[in-house]
Amino acid sequence: MIHTATPICIEKRFDTLRGIISQYHERLTQMEATVVELFATNQLAAISKSIEEKHRIERLVKKLEHFVEHWEEAAEIGID
Amino acid sequence: MRRPAYTTLSCIKKVFRPGERSLPRTDIIDRLTDCLPYVSNGQDVEQTLTEILQMPVSPVRVGRTEAIIELLPVSHPVFELAYRYLREIHTPRTIEQILQKLRKNSPLSWNQLTRTLVLEQDPRFVQFEQDQRWYLAEWQVANDHVFAYAARNQMDRIALRSVLPLMEHELKLSSKEYVFVPELDDRFRMEGENLYICIAEDGAAQADSVPVTAQEPAVEQLAQTEVMEAEAQTAAAVTDATATAEAVTVTTEAAETATTPPTTNPAPYPKEDVTMTTMTATQPVNEQVEQLIRQAVSLLETRNQEMQAEVVGHFQQSNMEAIEILMKEKHKNEQAANGLLQVISALEQQ
């Protein structure tokens, strides 16, 4: 998902994570469109699958947000 | 935004109150200025008045002096008949419809009738812009009342047949004095049996302000996620709900613009009115039937469009059951539409 040629920079780790989160959000909005299509073509099973997928992504996003919040604060605290 | 607007000729008729036969020019101009929002083109009132006086058929003329303007006396009894007819049915009618009715009840020939019954001359009849039908000047327009009521109660649709009872019982508007003219008003949209009210546009400010205030605390509290998550979710649910509601109106609007032009393009009148009035006209029955079936099909199609928006809403709330129910409804509707289309093709073959 991350198209960075350079190795991950440690300073930008939270920005990278935020990028991932926003990509997930985008994915969710895309899924809404696909669900409409699935509905139009009567694919109930696929819809329920995408709902599961949505749940999974939402859980992931929540965890990631929590992670960023928690550790970004801690990152400010240096040894000095 | 389109609102029912009286034609200029009708404006001048509305200016004369019941019983008044003549008025000083200054009074007329004052009163015309008062109802200026109803005058279609924003030109000078004085100019409008002189224009009306110069029209070949005008309800008014200059009196004994230039300063007095008086109504033309209307003497012929057919005007009274037409007036009574409109009053009795309490529905606007085109001149053709009125003539048809009068032809049955009066000994006059068709030619005589069309020559004498020039409703432009009679102060009791008024017209709105972009509407061929004649209304009575004594009727008041109930649109603002109905819209205000709907906005107050956050109603976005009413069954057409419940509008009249609503006006009479909830709004206390006498059905003899008020007419509801949704078809000339952009705030209302008629679709089959339903009347959609676009609160979204006028009430956008209100509707938006609610979720914003609900969202702001949620943004602030994002720092302390765990505890406040429930609140944030409810706030999100609120915004979702309004968003989908708006989406529904938007999509149905889009659907309407998409579907109506090919089928019923030159119909400024409501569909119901078409059925009501053309029923009595001379159209053959099978054509009427076909028309009604086509209406039904387009109704089903618009409902399908609505359902797509609803599906997104349910998906956002992970409501699988609701989606299943919707799917069943869609299935049924599709079957019904298919059956109807078959009936139409069978009718066409005959």
Coordinates of C-alpha atoms in Angstrom, one line a residue:
Chain A
M1 CA 0.0 0.0 0.0
I2 CA 2.9 2.4 0.7
H3 CA 4.7 3.4 -2.4
T4 CA 7.8 4.8 -0.8
A5 CA 11.0 3.8 -2.5
T6 CA 13.1 5.0 0.3
P7 CA 13.1 3.0 3.5
I8 CA 10.6 4.1 6.1
C9 CA 11.9 7.2 7.9
I10 CA 11.4 6.9 11.6
E11 CA 10.6 10.6 11.9
K12 CA 7.7 10.3 9.5
R13 CA 6.2 7.2 11.0
F14 CA 3.1 8.9 12.4
D15 CA 2.5 10.7 9.1
T16 CA 2.9 7.4 7.2
L17 CA 0.3 5.9 9.6
R18 CA -2.0 8.8 9.1
G19 CA -1.7 8.3 5.3
I20 CA -2.7 4.7 5.8
I21 CA -5.7 5.7 7.9
S22 CA -6.9 8.1 5.2
Q23 CA -6.4 5.4 2.6
Y24 CA -8.6 3.2 4.6
H25 CA -11.2 5.9 4.8
E26 CA -11.1 6.3 1.1
R27 CA -11.6 2.6 0.7
L28 CA -14.7 2.8 2.9
T29 CA -16.3 5.4 0.7
Q30 CA -15.4 3.3 -2.4
M31 CA -17.1 0.4 -0.7
E32 CA -20.3 2.4 -0.5
A33 CA -20.3 2.7 -4.2
T34 CA -19.6 -1.0 -4.7
V35 CA -22.4 -1.8 -2.3
V36 CA -24.9 0.2 -4.4
E37 CA -23.7 -1.8 -7.5
L38 CA -24.0 -5.1 -5.6
F39 CA -27.5 -4.1 -4.5
A40 CA -28.4 -3.3 -8.1
T41 CA -27.2 -6.8 -9.2
N42 CA -28.9 -8.6 -6.2
Q43 CA -25.7 -9.9 -4.6
L44 CA -26.8 -10.2 -1.1
A45 CA -23.9 -12.4 0.0
A46 CA -21.3 -10.0 -1.4
I47 CA -23.0 -7.2 0.5
S48 CA -22.8 -9.0 3.8
K49 CA -19.1 -9.8 3.0
S50 CA -18.4 -6.2 2.4
I51 CA -20.1 -5.3 5.7
E52 CA -17.7 -7.7 7.4
E53 CA -14.8 -6.1 5.6
K54 CA -16.1 -2.7 6.6
H55 CA -16.2 -3.8 10.2
R56 CA -12.6 -5.1 10.0
I57 CA -11.4 -1.9 8.5
E58 CA -13.2 0.2 11.0
R59 CA -11.6 -1.8 13.8
L60 CA -8.2 -1.4 12.3
V61 CA -8.6 2.3 11.8
K62 CA -9.7 2.7 15.3
K63 CA -6.7 0.8 16.6
L64 CA -4.3 2.7 14.4
E65 CA -5.8 6.1 15.4
H66 CA -5.4 5.1 19.0
F67 CA -1.9 4.0 18.4
V68 CA -0.9 7.2 16.7
E69 CA -2.4 9.3 19.4
H70 CA -0.9 7.3 22.2
W71 CA 2.7 7.1 20.9
E72 CA 2.8 10.5 19.2
E73 CA 2.4 12.1 22.6
A74 CA 5.1 9.9 24.1
A75 CA 7.4 10.7 21.2
E76 CA 7.6 14.3 22.3
I77 CA 9.2 13.2 25.5
G78 CA 12.8 12.8 24.9
I79 CA 15.6 11.5 27.2
D80 CA 16.6 15.0 28.0
Chain B
M1 CA -36.8 29.1 -7.2
R2 CA -40.2 29.1 -8.8
R3 CA -43.2 30.3 -6.8
P4 CA -46.8 30.7 -7.9
A5 CA -46.8 34.2 -9.4
Y6 CA -49.9 35.9 -10.7
T7 CA -49.8 37.2 -14.3
T8 CA -49.8 41.0 -14.5
L9 CA -53.4 40.9 -15.6
S10 CA -54.3 38.9 -12.5
C11 CA -52.3 41.2 -10.3
I12 CA -54.5 44.1 -11.2
K13 CA -57.6 42.0 -10.5
K14 CA -56.3 41.1 -7.1
V15 CA -55.8 44.8 -6.3
F16 CA -59.5 45.5 -6.4
R17 CA -61.1 44.2 -3.2
P18 CA -64.5 42.6 -3.3
G19 CA -67.1 45.3 -3.9
E20 CA -64.7 47.9 -5.2
R21 CA -65.6 49.0 -8.7
S22 CA -63.1 51.9 -9.2
L23 CA -60.0 53.1 -7.5
P24 CA -57.8 56.2 -7.7
R25 CA -54.7 55.5 -9.7
T26 CA -52.4 56.2 -6.7
D27 CA -54.2 53.6 -4.6
I28 CA -53.8 51.0 -7.3
I29 CA -50.1 51.8 -7.6
D30 CA -49.6 51.5 -3.9
R31 CA -51.4 48.2 -3.7
L32 CA -49.6 46.9 -6.8
T33 CA -46.3 47.7 -5.1
D34 CA -47.4 45.7 -2.1
C35 CA -47.9 42.6 -4.2
L36 CA -44.9 43.4 -6.3
P37 CA -43.1 40.1 -5.4
Y38 CA -45.9 38.5 -7.4
V39 CA -45.4 40.7 -10.4
S40 CA -43.3 38.6 -12.6
N41 CA -40.9 41.1 -14.3
G42 CA -39.4 43.6 -12.0
Q43 CA -40.3 46.5 -14.1
D44 CA -41.8 49.8 -13.0
V45 CA -45.2 49.6 -11.5
E46 CA -46.5 52.7 -13.2
Q47 CA -45.4 51.3 -16.5
T48 CA -47.0 48.0 -15.8
L49 CA -50.3 49.8 -15.1
T50 CA -50.2 51.7 -18.4
E51 CA -49.4 48.5 -20.2
I52 CA -52.4 46.8 -18.7
L53 CA -54.6 49.7 -19.6
Q54 CA -53.5 49.5 -23.2
M55 CA -54.0 45.8 -23.6
P56 CA -56.8 44.9 -26.0
V57 CA -58.5 42.7 -23.4
S58 CA -58.2 44.2 -20.0
P59 CA -60.3 44.0 -16.9
V60 CA -59.8 47.7 -16.2
R61 CA -60.2 51.0 -18.1
V62 CA -59.6 54.7 -17.4
G63 CA -62.6 56.2 -15.7
R64 CA -64.1 59.7 -16.1
T65 CA -60.7 61.2 -15.3
E66 CA -57.2 59.9 -15.8
A67 CA -56.8 59.6 -12.1
I68 CA -59.6 57.0 -11.7
I69 CA -59.4 53.5 -12.9
E70 CA -62.4 51.3 -12.9
L71 CA -63.3 47.7 -13.6
L72 CA -65.1 46.9 -16.7
P73 CA -68.7 45.8 -16.0
V74 CA -69.2 42.2 -16.8
S75 CA -72.7 41.5 -17.7
H76 CA -73.0 38.3 -19.6
P77 CA -74.4 35.4 -17.6
V78 CA -71.9 32.9 -18.8
F79 CA -69.3 34.6 -16.6
E80 CA -71.5 33.8 -13.7
L81 CA -71.9 30.2 -14.8
A82 CA -68.1 29.9 -15.1
Y83 CA -67.6 31.4 -11.8
R84 CA -70.1 29.1 -10.1
Y85 CA -68.6 26.1 -11.8
L86 CA -65.1 26.9 -10.6
R87 CA -66.4 27.7 -7.2
E88 CA -68.3 24.4 -7.0
I89 CA -65.4 22.2 -8.1
H90 CA -62.8 24.3 -6.3
T91 CA -60.2 23.2 -8.7
P92 CA -58.4 25.3 -11.4
R93 CA -59.5 24.6 -14.9
T94 CA -58.3 25.6 -18.4
I95 CA -60.6 27.7 -20.5
E96 CA -61.2 24.6 -22.7
Q97 CA -62.4 22.6 -19.8
I98 CA -64.6 25.4 -18.6
L99 CA -66.1 25.8 -22.1
Q100 CA -66.7 22.1 -22.3
K101 CA -68.6 22.2 -19.1
L102 CA -70.6 25.3 -20.0
R103 CA -71.4 24.0 -23.4
K104 CA -73.4 21.3 -21.7
N105 CA -75.3 23.6 -19.5
S106 CA -76.1 26.6 -21.7
P107 CA -77.9 27.0 -24.9
L108 CA -75.2 29.1 -26.5
S109 CA -73.2 27.8 -29.4
W110 CA -69.6 26.9 -29.1
N111 CA -68.7 30.0 -31.1
Q112 CA -70.7 32.3 -29.1
L113 CA -69.3 30.9 -25.9
T114 CA -65.7 31.2 -27.0
R115 CA -66.3 34.8 -28.1
T116 CA -68.0 36.0 -25.0
L117 CA -66.2 34.0 -22.3
V118 CA -63.0 36.0 -22.2
L119 CA -62.0 35.4 -18.6
E120 CA -59.2 38.1 -18.9
Q121 CA -62.0 40.6 -18.6
D122 CA -63.6 39.3 -15.4
P123 CA -62.0 40.4 -12.2
R124 CA -63.1 37.2 -10.5
F125 CA -60.7 35.0 -12.4
V126 CA -57.0 35.0 -12.2
Q127 CA -54.1 33.0 -13.7
F128 CA -50.6 32.2 -12.6
E129 CA -47.5 32.5 -14.8
Q130 CA -46.7 29.3 -16.7
D131 CA -50.1 27.9 -16.0
Q132 CA -53.0 27.8 -18.5
R133 CA -55.6 27.1 -15.8
W134 CA -57.9 29.7 -14.3
Y135 CA -58.2 30.2 -10.6
L136 CA -60.7 32.3 -8.7
A137 CA -59.4 35.6 -7.4
E138 CA -61.0 34.9 -4.0
W139 CA -58.8 31.8 -3.4
Q140 CA -55.7 32.3 -1.4
V141 CA -52.5 30.3 -2.1
A142 CA -51.8 27.9 0.7
N143 CA -48.3 26.9 -0.4
D144 CA -46.4 29.0 2.2
H145 CA -48.6 27.6 5.0
V146 CA -48.1 24.0 3.9
F147 CA -44.4 24.5 3.4
A148 CA -44.0 26.1 6.8
Y149 CA -45.9 23.3 8.4
A150 CA -43.8 20.7 6.7
A151 CA -40.6 22.5 7.7
R152 CA -41.7 22.7 11.3
N153 CA -42.5 19.1 11.5
Q154 CA -39.5 17.9 9.3
M155 CA -41.8 16.2 6.9
D156 CA -40.2 15.5 3.5
R157 CA -43.2 13.7 2.0
I158 CA -46.9 13.7 2.3
A159 CA -49.4 11.6 0.5
L160 CA -51.3 13.8 -1.9
R161 CA -54.6 12.9 -0.7
S162 CA -53.8 13.8 2.9
V163 CA -52.8 17.4 1.9
L164 CA -56.4 18.7 2.0
P165 CA -57.2 17.2 5.4
L166 CA -53.9 18.6 6.6
M167 CA -54.8 22.1 5.4
E168 CA -58.2 22.0 6.9
H169 CA -57.5 20.4 10.3
E170 CA -53.9 21.2 11.1
L171 CA -53.5 24.5 9.5
K172 CA -57.2 25.6 9.9
L173 CA -57.3 26.9 6.4
S174 CA -60.8 26.8 5.0
S175 CA -60.9 24.5 1.9
K176 CA -63.3 27.0 0.3
E177 CA -60.8 29.9 0.6
Y178 CA -57.4 28.3 0.0
V179 CA -55.9 26.4 -3.0
F180 CA -52.7 24.5 -2.9
V181 CA -50.7 24.9 -6.0
P182 CA -47.6 22.6 -5.6
E183 CA -47.0 22.2 -9.3
L184 CA -46.0 25.9 -9.7
D185 CA -43.7 25.8 -6.7
D186 CA -40.2 24.5 -6.7
R187 CA -40.4 23.7 -3.1
F188 CA -42.9 20.9 -3.9
R189 CA -42.5 18.0 -6.1
M190 CA -45.3 15.6 -7.1
E191 CA -44.5 12.0 -7.8
G192 CA -47.3 9.6 -8.2
E193 CA -49.3 9.6 -5.0
N194 CA -46.8 11.5 -3.0
L195 CA -45.9 15.1 -2.5
Y196 CA -42.2 15.6 -1.8
I197 CA -41.2 18.7 0.1
C198 CA -37.7 20.0 -0.5
I199 CA -36.9 21.2 3.0
A200 CA -33.3 20.5 2.2
E201 CA -32.8 23.7 0.3
D202 CA -34.6 26.2 2.4
G203 CA -33.9 24.5 5.6
A204 CA -30.3 23.7 4.7
A205 CA -29.1 26.2 7.3
Q206 CA -31.1 24.7 10.0
A207 CA -30.5 21.1 9.1
D208 CA -26.7 21.7 8.8
S209 CA -26.4 23.6 12.1
V210 CA -27.7 20.6 14.1
P211 CA -25.1 18.1 13.1
V212 CA -22.3 20.7 13.2
T213 CA -23.0 21.5 16.8
A214 CA -23.2 17.8 17.5
Q215 CA -19.9 17.2 15.8
E216 CA -17.8 19.8 17.4
P217 CA -17.8 18.3 20.9
A218 CA -17.0 15.0 19.2
V219 CA -13.9 16.6 17.6
E220 CA -12.7 18.1 20.8
Q221 CA -13.1 14.9 22.7
L222 CA -11.1 12.9 20.2
A223 CA -8.2 13.1 22.5
Q224 CA -9.9 11.0 25.1
T225 CA -11.3 8.5 22.8
E226 CA -12.4 5.6 24.9
V227 CA -15.0 7.2 27.0
M228 CA -16.4 9.5 24.4
E229 CA -16.5 7.1 21.6
A230 CA -20.2 6.3 22.2
E231 CA -21.1 10.0 21.9
A232 CA -19.0 10.4 18.8
Q233 CA -20.8 7.5 17.3
T234 CA -24.2 8.9 18.0
A235 CA -23.1 12.2 16.5
A236 CA -21.9 10.4 13.5
A237 CA -25.2 8.6 13.3
V238 CA -27.0 11.9 13.3
T239 CA -24.9 13.3 10.5
D240 CA -25.3 10.1 8.6
A241 CA -29.0 10.2 9.0
T242 CA -29.3 13.8 7.7
A243 CA -26.8 13.0 5.0
T244 CA -28.8 10.1 3.7
A245 CA -32.0 12.0 4.0
E246 CA -30.5 14.7 1.8
A247 CA -29.0 12.2 -0.5
V248 CA -32.4 10.7 -0.9
T249 CA -34.0 13.9 -1.9
V250 CA -31.1 14.7 -4.2
T251 CA -31.2 11.4 -5.9
T252 CA -34.9 11.4 -6.3
E253 CA -34.6 14.8 -7.8
A254 CA -32.0 13.6 -10.2
A255 CA -34.0 10.6 -11.0
E256 CA -37.0 12.8 -11.7
T257 CA -35.1 15.0 -14.0
A258 CA -33.6 11.9 -15.6
T259 CA -36.9 10.0 -16.1
T260 CA -39.5 12.7 -16.7
P261 CA -38.2 14.5 -19.8
P262 CA -38.6 11.6 -22.2
T263 CA -42.0 10.4 -20.8
T264 CA -44.1 13.4 -19.7
N265 CA -42.1 16.4 -20.8
P266 CA -44.7 19.0 -21.5
A267 CA -46.7 18.4 -18.4
P268 CA -46.6 21.4 -16.0
Y269 CA -49.6 19.9 -14.3
P270 CA -49.3 17.2 -11.6
K271 CA -49.6 13.6 -12.7
E272 CA -52.7 13.3 -10.6
D273 CA -54.3 16.2 -12.3
V274 CA -53.6 14.6 -15.6
T275 CA -55.4 11.5 -14.6
M276 CA -58.2 13.4 -13.0
T277 CA -58.9 15.7 -15.9
T278 CA -58.0 13.6 -18.9
M279 CA -60.2 10.9 -17.4
T280 CA -63.2 13.1 -18.0
A281 CA -62.0 14.1 -21.4
T282 CA -62.5 12.1 -24.6
Q283 CA -59.3 10.1 -24.5
P284 CA -60.0 6.4 -25.2
V285 CA -59.8 4.2 -22.2
N286 CA -57.0 2.0 -23.3
E287 CA -54.7 5.0 -23.8
Q288 CA -55.6 6.1 -20.3
V289 CA -54.8 2.7 -19.0
E290 CA -51.5 2.7 -20.8
Q291 CA -50.6 6.1 -19.4
L292 CA -51.5 5.0 -15.9
I293 CA -49.4 1.9 -16.2
R294 CA -46.4 3.9 -17.5
Q295 CA -46.9 6.2 -14.4
A296 CA -46.8 3.1 -12.2
V297 CA -43.6 1.9 -13.9
S298 CA -41.9 5.2 -13.5
L299 CA -43.0 5.3 -9.9
L300 CA -41.3 1.9 -9.3
E301 CA -38.2 3.2 -11.0
T302 CA -37.9 6.2 -8.8
R303 CA -38.4 4.0 -5.8
N304 CA -35.5 1.9 -6.9
Q305 CA -33.3 5.0 -7.1
E306 CA -34.4 6.0 -3.6
M307 CA -33.5 2.5 -2.4
Q308 CA -29.9 2.9 -3.6
A309 CA -29.4 5.8 -1.4
E310 CA -31.1 4.0 1.5
V311 CA -28.7 1.0 1.0
V312 CA -25.7 3.3 1.5
G313 CA -27.3 4.5 4.7
H314 CA -27.9 1.0 6.0
F315 CA -24.4 0.0 4.9
Q316 CA -22.9 2.8 6.9
Q317 CA -24.8 1.5 9.9
S318 CA -24.0 -2.1 9.1
N319 CA -27.7 -2.9 9.1
M320 CA -27.7 -6.1 7.1
E321 CA -31.3 -7.0 7.9
A322 CA -32.6 -3.7 6.5
I323 CA -30.6 -4.3 3.4
E324 CA -32.2 -7.7 3.0
I325 CA -35.6 -6.2 3.4
L326 CA -34.8 -3.6 0.8
M327 CA -33.6 -6.3 -1.5
K328 CA -36.8 -8.1 -1.2
E329 CA -38.7 -4.9 -1.9
K330 CA -36.6 -4.3 -4.9
H331 CA -37.2 -7.8 -6.2
K332 CA -40.9 -7.4 -5.8
N333 CA -40.8 -4.0 -7.5
E334 CA -38.8 -5.4 -10.4
Q335 CA -41.2 -8.2 -10.9
A336 CA -44.1 -5.7 -10.8
A337 CA -42.4 -3.5 -13.3
N338 CA -41.7 -6.4 -15.6
G339 CA -45.3 -7.5 -15.5
L340 CA -46.5 -4.0 -16.2
L341 CA -44.1 -3.7 -19.2
Q342 CA -45.5 -6.9 -20.6
V343 CA -49.0 -5.5 -20.2
I344 CA -47.9 -2.4 -22.0
S345 CA -46.4 -4.3 -24.9
A346 CA -49.5 -6.5 -25.1
L347 CA -51.7 -3.3 -25.2
E348 CA -49.5 -1.9 -28.0
Q349 CA -49.8 -5.0 -30.1
Q350 CA -53.5 -4.9 -30.1

